[in-house]
XYZ file of C-alpha atoms in Angstrom:
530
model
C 0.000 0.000 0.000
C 1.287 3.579 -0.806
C 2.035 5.941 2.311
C 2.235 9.360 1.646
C 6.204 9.143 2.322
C 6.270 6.931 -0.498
C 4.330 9.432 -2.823
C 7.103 12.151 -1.977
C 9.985 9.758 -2.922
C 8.418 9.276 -6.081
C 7.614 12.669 -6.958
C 10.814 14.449 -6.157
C 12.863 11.549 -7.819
C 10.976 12.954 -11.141
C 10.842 16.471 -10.635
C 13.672 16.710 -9.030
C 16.274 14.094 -10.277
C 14.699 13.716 -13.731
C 14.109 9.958 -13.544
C 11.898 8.145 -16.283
C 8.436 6.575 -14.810
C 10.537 3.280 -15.779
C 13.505 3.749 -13.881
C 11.271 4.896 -10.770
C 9.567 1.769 -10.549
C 12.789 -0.341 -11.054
C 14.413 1.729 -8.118
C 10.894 1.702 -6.047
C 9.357 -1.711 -6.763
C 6.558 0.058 -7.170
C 4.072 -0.683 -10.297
C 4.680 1.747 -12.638
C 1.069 2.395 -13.756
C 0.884 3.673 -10.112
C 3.739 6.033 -10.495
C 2.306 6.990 -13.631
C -1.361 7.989 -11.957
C 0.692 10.109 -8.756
C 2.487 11.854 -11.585
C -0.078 12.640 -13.785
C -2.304 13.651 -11.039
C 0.269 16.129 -9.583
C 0.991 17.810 -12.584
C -2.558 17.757 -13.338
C -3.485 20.234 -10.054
C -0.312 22.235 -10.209
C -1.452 23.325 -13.713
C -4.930 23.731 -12.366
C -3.544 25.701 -9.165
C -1.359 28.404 -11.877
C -4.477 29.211 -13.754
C -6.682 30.307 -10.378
C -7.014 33.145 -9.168
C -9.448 32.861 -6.085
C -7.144 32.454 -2.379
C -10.150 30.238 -1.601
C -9.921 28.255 -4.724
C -6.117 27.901 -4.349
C -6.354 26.592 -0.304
C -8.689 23.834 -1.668
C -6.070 23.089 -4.563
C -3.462 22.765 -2.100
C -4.674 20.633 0.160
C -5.928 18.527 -2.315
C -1.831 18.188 -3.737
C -0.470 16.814 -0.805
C -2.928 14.919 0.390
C -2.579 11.198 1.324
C -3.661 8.067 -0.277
C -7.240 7.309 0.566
C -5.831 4.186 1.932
C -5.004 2.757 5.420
C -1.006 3.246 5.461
C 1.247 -0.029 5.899
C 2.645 0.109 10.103
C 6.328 -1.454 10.341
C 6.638 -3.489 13.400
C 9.287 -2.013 16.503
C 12.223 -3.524 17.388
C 12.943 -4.100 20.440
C 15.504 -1.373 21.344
C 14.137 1.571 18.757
C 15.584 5.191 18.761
C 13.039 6.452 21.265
C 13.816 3.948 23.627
C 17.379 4.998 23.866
C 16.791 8.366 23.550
C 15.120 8.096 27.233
C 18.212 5.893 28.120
C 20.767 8.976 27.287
C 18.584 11.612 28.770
C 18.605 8.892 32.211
C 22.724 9.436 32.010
C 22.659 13.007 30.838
C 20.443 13.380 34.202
C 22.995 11.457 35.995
C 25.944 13.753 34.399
C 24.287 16.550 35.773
C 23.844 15.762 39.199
C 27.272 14.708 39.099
C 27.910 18.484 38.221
C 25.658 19.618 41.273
C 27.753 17.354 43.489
C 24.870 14.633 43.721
C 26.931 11.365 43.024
C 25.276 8.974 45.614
C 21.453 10.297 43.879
C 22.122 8.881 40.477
C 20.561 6.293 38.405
C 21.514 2.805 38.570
C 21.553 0.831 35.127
C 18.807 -1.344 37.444
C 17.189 1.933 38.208
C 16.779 2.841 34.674
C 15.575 -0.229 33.970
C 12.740 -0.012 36.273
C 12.073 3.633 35.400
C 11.614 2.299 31.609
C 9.478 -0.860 32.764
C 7.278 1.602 34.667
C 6.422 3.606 31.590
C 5.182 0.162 30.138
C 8.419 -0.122 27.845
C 8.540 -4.037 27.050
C 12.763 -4.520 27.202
C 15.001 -6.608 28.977
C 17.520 -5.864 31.405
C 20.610 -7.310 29.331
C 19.683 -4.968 26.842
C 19.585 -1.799 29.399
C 22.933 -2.754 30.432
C 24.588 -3.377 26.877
C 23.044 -0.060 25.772
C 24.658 2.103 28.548
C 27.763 0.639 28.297
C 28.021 0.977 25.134
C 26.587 4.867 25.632
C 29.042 5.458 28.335
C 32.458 3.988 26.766
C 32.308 6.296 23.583
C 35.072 8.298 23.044
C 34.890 12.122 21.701
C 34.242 11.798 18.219
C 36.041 14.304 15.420
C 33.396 17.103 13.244
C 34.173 17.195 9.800
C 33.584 20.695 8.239
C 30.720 20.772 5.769
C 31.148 22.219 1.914
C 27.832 23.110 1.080
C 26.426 24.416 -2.350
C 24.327 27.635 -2.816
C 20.228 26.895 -2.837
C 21.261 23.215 -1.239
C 21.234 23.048 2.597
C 18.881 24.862 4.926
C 18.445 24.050 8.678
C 15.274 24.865 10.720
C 15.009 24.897 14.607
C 12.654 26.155 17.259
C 14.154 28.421 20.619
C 12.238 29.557 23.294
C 12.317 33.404 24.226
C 10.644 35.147 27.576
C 9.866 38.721 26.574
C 6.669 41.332 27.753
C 3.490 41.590 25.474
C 1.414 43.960 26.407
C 2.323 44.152 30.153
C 2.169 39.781 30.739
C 4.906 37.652 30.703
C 5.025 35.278 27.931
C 7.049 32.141 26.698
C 6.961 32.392 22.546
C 8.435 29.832 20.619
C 11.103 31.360 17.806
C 11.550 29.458 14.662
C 14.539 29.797 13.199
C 15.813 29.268 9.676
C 19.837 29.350 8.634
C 21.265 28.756 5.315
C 24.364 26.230 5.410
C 25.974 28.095 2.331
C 25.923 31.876 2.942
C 24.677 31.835 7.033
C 21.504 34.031 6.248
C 19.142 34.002 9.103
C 15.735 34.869 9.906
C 12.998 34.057 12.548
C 9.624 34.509 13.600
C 7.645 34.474 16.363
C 4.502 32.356 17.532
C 2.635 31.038 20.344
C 3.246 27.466 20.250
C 4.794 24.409 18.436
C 1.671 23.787 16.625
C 1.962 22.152 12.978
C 0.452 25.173 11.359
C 2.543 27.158 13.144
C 5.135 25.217 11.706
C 4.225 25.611 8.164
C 3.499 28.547 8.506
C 6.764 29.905 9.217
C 7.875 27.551 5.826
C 5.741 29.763 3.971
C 7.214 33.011 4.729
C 10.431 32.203 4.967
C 10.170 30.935 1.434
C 8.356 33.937 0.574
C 11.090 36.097 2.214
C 14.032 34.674 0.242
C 12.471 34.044 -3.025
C 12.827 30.016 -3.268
C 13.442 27.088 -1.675
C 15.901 25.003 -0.839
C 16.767 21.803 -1.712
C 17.201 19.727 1.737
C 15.972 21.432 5.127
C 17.593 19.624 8.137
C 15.732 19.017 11.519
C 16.429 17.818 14.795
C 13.455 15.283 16.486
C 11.194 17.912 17.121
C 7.382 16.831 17.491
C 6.171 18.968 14.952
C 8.862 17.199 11.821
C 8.989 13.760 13.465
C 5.968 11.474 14.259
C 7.526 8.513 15.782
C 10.769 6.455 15.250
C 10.634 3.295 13.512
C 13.957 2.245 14.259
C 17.244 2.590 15.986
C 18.264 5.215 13.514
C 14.858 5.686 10.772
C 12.505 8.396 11.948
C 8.683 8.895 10.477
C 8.200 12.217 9.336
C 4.949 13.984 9.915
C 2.071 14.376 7.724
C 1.988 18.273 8.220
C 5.793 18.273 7.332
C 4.874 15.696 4.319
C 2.863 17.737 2.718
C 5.096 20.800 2.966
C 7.783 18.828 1.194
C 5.058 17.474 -1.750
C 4.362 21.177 -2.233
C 7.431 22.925 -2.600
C 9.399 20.163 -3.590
C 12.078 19.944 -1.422
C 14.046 17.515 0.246
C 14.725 16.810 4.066
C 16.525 14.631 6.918
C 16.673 14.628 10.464
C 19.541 14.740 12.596
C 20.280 11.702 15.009
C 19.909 12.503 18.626
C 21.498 14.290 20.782
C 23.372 15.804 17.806
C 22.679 19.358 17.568
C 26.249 19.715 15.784
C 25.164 18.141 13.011
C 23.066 21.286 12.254
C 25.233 23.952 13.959
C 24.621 26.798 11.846
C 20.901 26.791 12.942
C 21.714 25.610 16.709
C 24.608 28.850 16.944
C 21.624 31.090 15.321
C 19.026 30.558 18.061
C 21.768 31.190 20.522
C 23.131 34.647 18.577
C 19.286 35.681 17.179
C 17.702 35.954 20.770
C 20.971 37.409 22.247
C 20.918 40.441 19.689
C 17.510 40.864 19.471
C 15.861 40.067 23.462
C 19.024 40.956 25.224
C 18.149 44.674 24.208
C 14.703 44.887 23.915
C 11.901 42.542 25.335
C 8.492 44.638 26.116
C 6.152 45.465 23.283
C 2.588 46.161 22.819
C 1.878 43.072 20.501
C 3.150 39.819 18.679
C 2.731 41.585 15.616
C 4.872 44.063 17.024
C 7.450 41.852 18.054
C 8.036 40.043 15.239
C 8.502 43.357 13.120
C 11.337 43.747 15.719
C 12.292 40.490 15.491
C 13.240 40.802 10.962
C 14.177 44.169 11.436
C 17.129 42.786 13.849
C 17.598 39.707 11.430
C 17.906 42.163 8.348
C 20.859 44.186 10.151
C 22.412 40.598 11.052
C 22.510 39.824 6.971
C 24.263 43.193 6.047
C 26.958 42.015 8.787
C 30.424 41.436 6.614
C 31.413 37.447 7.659
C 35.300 36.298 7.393
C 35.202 33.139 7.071
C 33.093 34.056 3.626
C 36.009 36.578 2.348
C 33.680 39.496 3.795
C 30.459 38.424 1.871
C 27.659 39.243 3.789
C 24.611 36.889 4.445
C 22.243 38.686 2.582
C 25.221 38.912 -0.409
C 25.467 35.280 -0.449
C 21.431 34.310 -0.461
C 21.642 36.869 -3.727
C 23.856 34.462 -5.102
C 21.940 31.357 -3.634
C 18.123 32.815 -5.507
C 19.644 31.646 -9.176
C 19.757 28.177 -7.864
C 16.284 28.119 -7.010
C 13.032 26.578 -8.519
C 10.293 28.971 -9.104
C 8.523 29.893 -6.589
C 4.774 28.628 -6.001
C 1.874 30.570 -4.118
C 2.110 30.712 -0.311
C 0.876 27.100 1.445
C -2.043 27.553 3.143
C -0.699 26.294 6.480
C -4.240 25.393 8.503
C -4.542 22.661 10.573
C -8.293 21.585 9.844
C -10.430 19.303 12.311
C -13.951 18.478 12.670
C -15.125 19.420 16.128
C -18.660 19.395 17.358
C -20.614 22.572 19.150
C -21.284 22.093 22.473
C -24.162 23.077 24.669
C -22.617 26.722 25.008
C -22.456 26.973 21.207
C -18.759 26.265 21.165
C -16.259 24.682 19.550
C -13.480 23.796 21.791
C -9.775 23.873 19.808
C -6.481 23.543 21.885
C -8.550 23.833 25.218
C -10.544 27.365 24.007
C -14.089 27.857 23.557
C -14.673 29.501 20.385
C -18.903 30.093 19.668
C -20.617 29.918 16.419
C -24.195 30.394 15.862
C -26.360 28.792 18.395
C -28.676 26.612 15.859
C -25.660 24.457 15.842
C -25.288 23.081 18.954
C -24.991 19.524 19.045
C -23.416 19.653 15.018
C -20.230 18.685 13.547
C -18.198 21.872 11.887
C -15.431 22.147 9.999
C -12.157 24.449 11.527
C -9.653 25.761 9.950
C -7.018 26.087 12.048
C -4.241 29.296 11.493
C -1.336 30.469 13.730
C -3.843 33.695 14.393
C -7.412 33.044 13.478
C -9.748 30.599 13.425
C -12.016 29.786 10.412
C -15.163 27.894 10.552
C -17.293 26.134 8.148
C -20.692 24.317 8.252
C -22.190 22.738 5.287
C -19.290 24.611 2.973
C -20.209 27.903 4.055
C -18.064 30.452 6.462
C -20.147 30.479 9.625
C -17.551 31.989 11.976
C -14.313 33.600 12.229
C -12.465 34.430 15.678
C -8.655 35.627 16.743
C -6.934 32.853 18.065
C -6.488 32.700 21.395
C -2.880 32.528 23.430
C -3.477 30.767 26.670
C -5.773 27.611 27.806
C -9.511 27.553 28.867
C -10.200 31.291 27.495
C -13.267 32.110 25.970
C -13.427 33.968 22.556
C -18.081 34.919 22.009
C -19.212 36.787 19.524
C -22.591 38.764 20.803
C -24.587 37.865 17.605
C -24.279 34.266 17.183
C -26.572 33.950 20.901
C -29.093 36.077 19.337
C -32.006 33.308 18.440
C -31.015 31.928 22.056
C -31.113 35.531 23.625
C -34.582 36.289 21.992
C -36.506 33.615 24.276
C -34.409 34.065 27.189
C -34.019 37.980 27.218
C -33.047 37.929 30.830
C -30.033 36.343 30.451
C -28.218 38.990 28.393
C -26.915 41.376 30.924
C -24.962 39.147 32.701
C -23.618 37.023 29.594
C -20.098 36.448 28.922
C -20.879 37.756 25.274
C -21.956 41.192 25.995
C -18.761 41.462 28.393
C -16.620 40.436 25.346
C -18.616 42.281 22.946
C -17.645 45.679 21.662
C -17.172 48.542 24.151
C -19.427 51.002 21.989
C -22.406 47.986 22.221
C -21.653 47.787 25.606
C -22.183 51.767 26.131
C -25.837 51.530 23.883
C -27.331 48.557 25.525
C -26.349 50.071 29.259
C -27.511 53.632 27.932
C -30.789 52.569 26.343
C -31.333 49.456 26.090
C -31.800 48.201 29.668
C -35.048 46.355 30.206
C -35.645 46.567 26.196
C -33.363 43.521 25.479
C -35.395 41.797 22.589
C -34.662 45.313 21.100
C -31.373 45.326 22.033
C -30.918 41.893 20.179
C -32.975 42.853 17.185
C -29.871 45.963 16.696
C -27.215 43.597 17.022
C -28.845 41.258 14.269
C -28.974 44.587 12.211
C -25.558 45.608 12.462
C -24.438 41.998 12.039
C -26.651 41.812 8.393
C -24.363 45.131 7.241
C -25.131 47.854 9.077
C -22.110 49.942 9.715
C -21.626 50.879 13.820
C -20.403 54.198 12.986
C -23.588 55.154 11.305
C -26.122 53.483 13.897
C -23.984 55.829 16.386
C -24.441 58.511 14.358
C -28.205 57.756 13.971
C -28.563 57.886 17.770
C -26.618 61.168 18.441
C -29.754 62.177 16.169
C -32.311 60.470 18.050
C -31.218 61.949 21.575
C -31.238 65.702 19.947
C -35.082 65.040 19.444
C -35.429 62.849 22.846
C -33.838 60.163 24.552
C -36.860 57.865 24.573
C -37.352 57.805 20.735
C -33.769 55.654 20.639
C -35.717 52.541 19.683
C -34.102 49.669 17.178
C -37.106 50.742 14.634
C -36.062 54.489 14.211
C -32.751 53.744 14.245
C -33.005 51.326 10.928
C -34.872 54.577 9.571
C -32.657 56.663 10.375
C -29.564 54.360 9.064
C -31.718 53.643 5.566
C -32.449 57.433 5.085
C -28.889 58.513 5.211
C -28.121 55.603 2.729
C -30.709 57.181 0.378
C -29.326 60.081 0.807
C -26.145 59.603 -0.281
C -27.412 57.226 -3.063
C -29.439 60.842 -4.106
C -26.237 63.088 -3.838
C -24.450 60.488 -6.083
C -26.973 59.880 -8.777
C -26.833 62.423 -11.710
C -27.590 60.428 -14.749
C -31.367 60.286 -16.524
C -31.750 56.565 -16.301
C -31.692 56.961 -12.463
C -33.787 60.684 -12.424
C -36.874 59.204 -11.950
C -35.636 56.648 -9.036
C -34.083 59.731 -7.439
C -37.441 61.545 -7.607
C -38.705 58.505 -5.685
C -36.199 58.679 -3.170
C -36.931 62.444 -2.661
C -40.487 61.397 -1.806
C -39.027 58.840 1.061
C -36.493 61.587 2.440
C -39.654 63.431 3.022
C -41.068 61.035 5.163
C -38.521 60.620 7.216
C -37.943 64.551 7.424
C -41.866 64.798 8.638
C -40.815 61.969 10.968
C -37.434 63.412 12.763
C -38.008 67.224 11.936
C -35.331 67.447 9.559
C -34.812 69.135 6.013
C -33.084 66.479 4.120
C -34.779 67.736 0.806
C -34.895 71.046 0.766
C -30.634 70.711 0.986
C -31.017 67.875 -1.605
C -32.082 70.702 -4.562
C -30.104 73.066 -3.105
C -27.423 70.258 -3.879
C -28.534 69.523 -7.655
C-alpha cells in the first residue's frame, strides 16, 4: 500500500532528479502504472492551481496536492531497542551527568534503576539490553566534526528556541523558529505562540516567501512537529503536516540523530546569537505583531553584517547568489490545521482547550475548523459560519454577541450578565447600558442589524440624532430609519444620470417622510445640492 512518504519519494525523484516513470519503478518496486497515476495527477493540479485566481480556490487546490492516499497506510513493526527507547536511556545518564555536576553522586541512576524507570512507563525490554546499551553509551570516546562544503540553494536548517519577553504588560514564553542557510549563514525568525503544525508551516511559507525560493534539503532535529515517531534505531517517520510541505514545494529533508545538535550547527549557533541580539536589548512590546517586526528588522541588520570566514560576503550577499539556484517559486501554502469538532451546549467549539462560539442553531453539530497560527475559520455545510482571533493561553473564551441572538430572543433575561456582551464591543456595551436596559429583545434585534451590514459608525451617528429630538425615541425601529435614510441620501447626492432621475425623484419622496418623521430638512438641501 502507498504511504504518503512513499508518494514524496516518487515525486521528487521525477521532478527533481529527472528519472523516467521506468527507472522509478525499477528503483521503487513500485508498479509503474501507479507512479504513472501520482504523476499525472500532480501535474494535473499544479497546472490547475497556476491558472486560479481565487485564495479560496487555491487553499482547496493545495490541500488537495499533498494529500494522502485514501488508503489505510502499511505500520512497520518495533524492534525491540528503537531510537526512542534509547533516547530516554541517554537523557537517564545526561540526568545522571548533571547531578554529578551539582555534586549529587550517591542520587544517580543505577543501570537497574533505569531499567525499572523504563518498565514503569510500560516499555517491554530486557535488562541485558539496558545494560549493553549504557555501556556501550558510556564507553564512547569524543568523536572528530568534519567541516561541511555546502552548495548555494542546497542546505537549509530549521530549529525552534524559546524566548521570555513582555506583550502587552504579561509575561510570555513564545516559541522562535529559526531558519539558517548552510551556504551563505543568512538568518531569519519569527515568532509564535506554540509548536503547533500550522505554526510550523506557517513559518515555511514566509520564509520561502522572504528569500524568493526554496531550498533543496531542510535539516531538523526530532522535534514533534517534523517527526511522528521512530521506527527504528536510527529511521525516523516524518509527519504528515511536514509531508505535505515537502510534496508542495518540492524539497528535500533529513533529520539529525539525537542528541546531535552539531550536526546542524549553523541553525543551533543562530538561536543562541538571534535571541541574544535581538531580546538581550529589547523585550516589552505592545503586541506579537509588534514583536516580530522587531524580530526581521534585527535579522535584516544581522545579513548586512560582513562574515570572514566568507572573504567578507555578507549573508544577505550570499542568499543573492543562492536565488539563481532556485526553482520557481509557487503561491504561499495555506498552512491550517483543519479538524472536525462538534458545538457544544454553550455553542462552542473547543480547539487547543478554548471555547470559540458559532451560531447557536448548531449546537450539538459537527463543523469544519480551519485552524491558522492567528485566526480561526469555521465552516458548516461549505459555508463560512464563523471567524475568531486565536487565542494565546488555555480555557479562554473567545463569544461573539450575535451568534446567541435566536437563544437571547426567548431568554431575554439572560443577556446582561452574559459572557458575550462582556466580550462584545465597548461602543455595544455603552448603547445597551444607555438605552437598552429592560428593552433587550430590542437590544438583540440591533445587534442582528448591524451583524446583516449595518455599519456601527452610522447606527452611532443615527442615535446622536435620536437623543437631539429625545432620549426615549432611541428605539431599534427608528434607528433602521434613520440608518436607511442617510443611505438614500447619499445614493441621491451620487446619482446624476437620466436613467436613475426618476428613481431619485422617488427617493426624494421617502427623504420626506422621514424629514416629517425626525423634523429634519433632508430635501430642501437635496435641490439646493442639484
Amino acid at each position: 500500500m502507498m504511504t504518503l512518504k512513499q508518494k514524496q519519494e516518487i515525486l521528487l525523484m521525477y521532478l527533481r532528479e529527472g528519472k523516467s516513470q521506468r527507472e522509478i519503478a525499477r528503483d521503487t518496486g513500485i508498479d509503474r502504472k501507479t507512479i504513472r497515476k501520482y504523476i499525472n495527477t500532480y501535474e494535473q493540479k499544479l497546472a490547475e492551481l497556476e491558472e486560479r485566481n481565487i485564495p479560496v480556490d487555491r487553499e482547496e487546490l493545495i490541500q488537495e496536492l499533498v494529500e494522502a492516499p485514501k488508503y489505510p497506510s502499511n505500520v512497520r513493526k518495533k524492534r525491540v531497542l528503537t531510537g526512542g527507547i534509547e533516547g530516554k536511556i541517554i537523557g537517564y545518564l545526561q540526568e545522571n551527568k548533571e547531578k554529578r555536576a551539582r555534586g549529587l553522586h550517591k542520587q544517580q541512576k543505577k543501570i537497574t534503576d533505569i531499567y525499572e524507570a523504563l518498565v514503569a512507563e510500560g516499555i517491554k525490554v530486557s535488562y541485558s539490553t539496558v545494560l549493553r546499551t549504557v555501556r556501550q553509551l558510556e564507553k564512547k570516546v569524543k568523536e572528530a566534526y568534519i567541516r561541511g562544503f555546502y552548495q548555494p540553494g542546497d542546505i537549509c536548517e530549521f530549529d525552534w528556541g524559546e524566548v521570555t519577553i513582555n506583550i502587552a504588560g504579561h509575561l510570555r514564553i513564545l516559541q522562535m523558529a529559526v531558519f539558517t542557510s548552510a551556504y551563505g549563514n543568512y538568518r531569519m525568525a519569527y515568532l509564535f505562540s506554540k509548536q503547533k503544525t500550522e505554526c510550523f508551516q506557517e513559518a515555511h511559507a514566509l520564509f520561502f516567501q522572504k528569500v524568493g525560493g526554496v531550498y533543496r534539503t531542510m535539516i531538523y532535529d526530532n522535534m514533534k512537529v517534523a517527526v511522528r515517531r521512530f521506527v527504528g534505531k536510527n529511521e525516523k517517520e516524518p509527519t504528515e503536516g511536514l509531508l505535505k510541505l515537502s510534496l508542495y514545494y518540492g524539497f528535500g529533508f533529513r533529520f539529525c540523530n539525537i542528541r546531535r545538535g552539531n550536526e546542524k550547527g549553523h541553525v543551533e549557533r543562530s538561536v543562541e546569537v538571534i535571541r541574544r541580539k535581538a531580546f538581550a536589548f529589547r523585550d516589552s512590546f505592545e503586541t506579537l505583531e509588534e514583536a516580530n517586526t522587531y524580530l526581521y528588522s534585527v535579522c535584516e541588520r544581522l545579513a548586512e553584517k560582513p562574515q570572514s570566514e566568507r572573504e567578507n560576503q555578507t549573508a544577505k550577499a550570499c542568499l543573492e547568489t543562492e536565488q539563481a539556484y532556485f526553482p520557481p517559486l509557487r503561491p504561499s501554502f495555506d498552512a491550517a490545521r483543519c479538524v472536525e469538532a462538534r458545538v457544544d451546549k454553550y455553542a462552542t467549539l473547543v480547539i487547543d482547550q478554548s471555547h470559540y462560539s458559532v451560531p447557536d442553531h448548531l449546537v450539538g453539530e459537527m463543523v469544519h475548523v480551519k485552524i491558522y497560527t492567528n485566526r480561526i475559520w469555521c465552516y458548516y455545510d461549505g459555508e463560512k459560519i464563523a471567524e475568531h482571533q486565536r487565542l494565546a493561553g488555555n480555557h479562554e473564551w473567545s463569544l461573539h454577541l450575535d451568534h446567541y441572538a435566536r437563544t437571547l430572543m426567548k431568554k431575554p433575561g439572560a443577556l446582561a450578565g452574559s459572557a458575550a456582551l462582556q466580550q462584545a464591543d465597548q461602543r455595544i456595551q455603552s448603547i445597551y447600558h444607555t438605552y437598552y436596559i429592560n428593552h433587550e429583545r430590542e437590544f438583540i434585534e440591533l445587534i442582528q442589524y448591524i451583524k446583516d451590514g449595518a455599519a456601527l459608525g452610522e447606527v452611532e451617528q443615527s442615535i446622536q440624532t435620536l437623543c437631539r429630538i429625545n432620549p426615549s425615541h432611541v428605539t431599534t425601529d427608528k434607528i433602521k430609519i434613520l440608518c436607511a435614510r442617510n443611505q438614500v441620501q447619499k445614493w441621491v447626492i451620487s446619482s446624476g444620470s437620466e436613467e436613475t432621475r426618476a428613481i431619485s425623484e422617488q427617493a426624494k419622496i421617502h427623504l420626506k417622510l422621514y424629514d416629517e418623521l425626525f423634523h429634519t430638512e433632508t430635501v430642501g438641501q437635496l435641490e439646493e445640492i442639484q
